[in-house]
């Protein structure tokens, strides 16, 4: 059943286009998709495809496209933000004078603000202090699979039950099962940090350190995700769900550009060479730098994150860095057992 209003999607990259196709093609809604790229917009409008950012997937006739983001704010009751993280504050500031209290913004991008490590809901809230209908959609969802109408599960976070219900009604297809939580912080931390840990998994494989060690890197990375989330007021348990462990599982193999970037580093490429070979945004690289600064300022032990950041910035050789993880002082596995040593 189609929704009364068109559903807005801000961002016509791979993920934004996939979301638009799911909402239109699988759920039957009219969708208004904003694209900053005029060539991509023309491609979608005339040829019903996005050859630039998501080639190979036909797009529903129910998707309309605009190159003016204000159009989305003026015409859509529920808006999904799927643009790059660095543009988040600018977009929030631009739309703040237009958005009304009964509208909802769903953050579906992953990362932190570079200047202070803020989660993205806080970025939007800072620009719109009186706007409270914010939600976060995250989980193990490759864009090409969602665009190809393959089934997926994801987490939807919001502080208000009515927001959860409204957004859930939009995802009315059996192809996308949503699970609900009020933990906006934990979901966003998992969404952003899994990219860094996925780079670590790639470095481990590039170095040929074996499956045992990679499994250890992933597990210790999850602990670091829990620690960081807890320091911001999030719940540790959230990181064991779809937006934490689930998304990390998806991102820790060849299908993930963060993983491939890490593997190239482990194989001996410089960061510049690895970026060029991946050929698209590697979110975890910038996130690693942000987390290293924020973790140090908060006194949080994040050895995997720091090791990944060190390798990316060439501070230390990849092989030596990851072997140092094995030589760190031995500690309890979980912080709750600190009285054991």
XYZ file of C-alpha atoms in Angstrom, residues 31-192:
162
model
C 9.806 8.344 -3.618
C 11.433 11.730 -4.110
C 15.195 11.221 -4.416
C 17.642 14.114 -4.184
C 20.869 13.918 -6.174
C 23.651 16.498 -6.021
C 24.995 15.032 -9.262
C 22.980 16.374 -12.204
C 24.198 13.618 -14.532
C 23.011 10.947 -12.115
C 19.678 12.756 -11.749
C 19.197 12.865 -15.515
C 20.161 9.198 -15.800
C 17.578 8.199 -13.189
C 14.844 10.349 -14.692
C 15.347 9.410 -18.338
C 16.780 5.888 -18.262
C 15.506 4.609 -14.870
C 19.000 3.661 -13.741
C 21.923 5.165 -11.831
C 24.873 4.252 -14.008
C 27.286 6.404 -12.003
C 26.756 5.146 -8.458
C 24.739 1.917 -8.715
C 25.109 0.472 -12.224
C 23.207 -2.603 -13.312
C 19.983 -2.135 -11.355
C 16.747 -0.892 -12.999
C 14.835 1.668 -10.955
C 11.102 1.917 -10.318
C 8.923 4.399 -12.178
C 7.718 5.495 -8.728
C 11.051 7.237 -8.081
C 11.105 10.922 -8.939
C 14.373 12.831 -8.720
C 15.326 16.395 -7.844
C 18.572 18.328 -7.606
C 17.132 20.657 -4.946
C 17.150 19.215 -1.390
C 14.573 21.756 -0.236
C 12.057 19.996 -2.508
C 12.385 16.888 -0.366
C 11.921 18.836 2.880
C 8.830 20.616 1.557
C 7.063 17.569 0.103
C 7.963 14.542 2.212
C 6.809 13.626 5.714
C 9.524 11.006 6.262
C 13.017 11.730 4.936
C 15.967 9.336 4.880
C 19.412 10.945 5.005
C 21.806 8.849 2.917
C 24.436 11.412 1.914
C 28.125 11.369 2.931
C 28.778 12.139 6.592
C 30.899 15.280 5.945
C 27.822 16.981 4.447
C 25.505 16.116 7.341
C 25.783 19.397 9.274
C 25.440 21.475 6.114
C 22.300 19.602 5.084
C 20.752 19.864 8.545
C 21.409 23.605 8.641
C 19.921 24.040 5.159
C 16.717 22.156 5.960
C 16.225 23.347 9.554
C 14.092 26.390 8.589
C 11.852 24.200 6.421
C 11.230 21.038 8.436
C 8.097 20.923 10.608
C 7.613 19.155 13.921
C 5.452 16.402 12.411
C 8.131 15.356 9.920
C 10.683 12.603 10.572
C 14.338 12.336 9.573
C 15.911 8.871 9.431
C 19.718 8.835 9.474
C 21.023 6.009 7.303
C 24.615 7.208 6.816
C 27.426 5.880 9.005
C 30.141 7.854 10.742
C 30.987 10.656 13.179
C 31.468 14.383 12.730
C 35.186 14.914 12.216
C 35.602 18.030 14.366
C 34.352 16.546 17.635
C 33.295 12.934 17.046
C 29.582 13.735 17.413
C 27.074 11.080 16.372
C 24.898 12.173 13.474
C 21.630 12.497 15.402
C 23.421 14.991 17.663
C 24.575 16.899 14.580
C 20.978 17.231 13.370
C 19.701 17.989 16.868
C 22.288 20.725 17.242
C 20.994 22.427 14.116
C 17.338 21.889 15.099
C 17.045 21.881 18.919
C 13.256 21.666 18.863
C 13.080 18.848 16.299
C 12.696 15.464 18.007
C 11.492 13.027 15.326
C 14.871 11.514 14.570
C 15.551 7.866 13.832
C 18.490 5.737 12.697
C 18.408 2.858 10.225
C 21.421 0.565 10.216
C 22.479 -3.024 9.805
C 24.080 -5.543 7.436
C 22.747 -4.140 4.160
C 24.889 -4.061 1.021
C 23.381 -1.537 -1.401
C 23.490 -3.835 -4.435
C 21.573 -6.564 -2.613
C 18.894 -4.177 -1.370
C 18.558 -2.701 -4.882
C 18.300 -6.232 -6.260
C 15.401 -6.981 -3.895
C 17.229 -9.568 -1.835
C 16.018 -10.016 1.760
C 17.729 -8.177 4.615
C 17.374 -7.451 8.325
C 18.184 -4.121 9.948
C 17.844 -2.137 13.166
C 15.621 0.913 13.487
C 16.383 3.174 16.454
C 14.316 6.091 17.767
C 13.514 7.575 21.147
C 9.797 7.920 20.307
C 7.498 4.929 19.755
C 5.388 6.844 17.254
C 8.463 7.454 15.123
C 9.344 3.757 15.162
C 5.799 2.881 14.111
C 5.657 5.423 11.314
C 8.971 4.428 9.762
C 8.209 0.728 10.187
C 4.977 1.177 8.212
C 6.994 2.458 5.271
C 9.159 -0.667 5.166
C 6.105 -2.833 4.621
C 7.773 -5.351 2.319
C 8.664 -8.825 3.557
C 12.109 -8.223 2.026
C 13.210 -5.953 4.897
C 12.620 -7.043 8.481
C 13.267 -4.327 11.055
C 14.090 -4.740 14.738
C 13.503 -1.835 17.115
C 15.547 -0.152 19.819
C 15.646 3.154 21.673
C 19.458 3.077 21.768
C 20.297 5.707 19.160
C 23.868 5.963 20.453
C 24.718 2.270 20.315
C 23.307 1.807 16.833
C 25.299 4.739 15.458
C 28.522 3.695 17.170
C 28.206 0.199 15.717
C 27.424 1.575 12.269
C 30.533 3.749 12.240
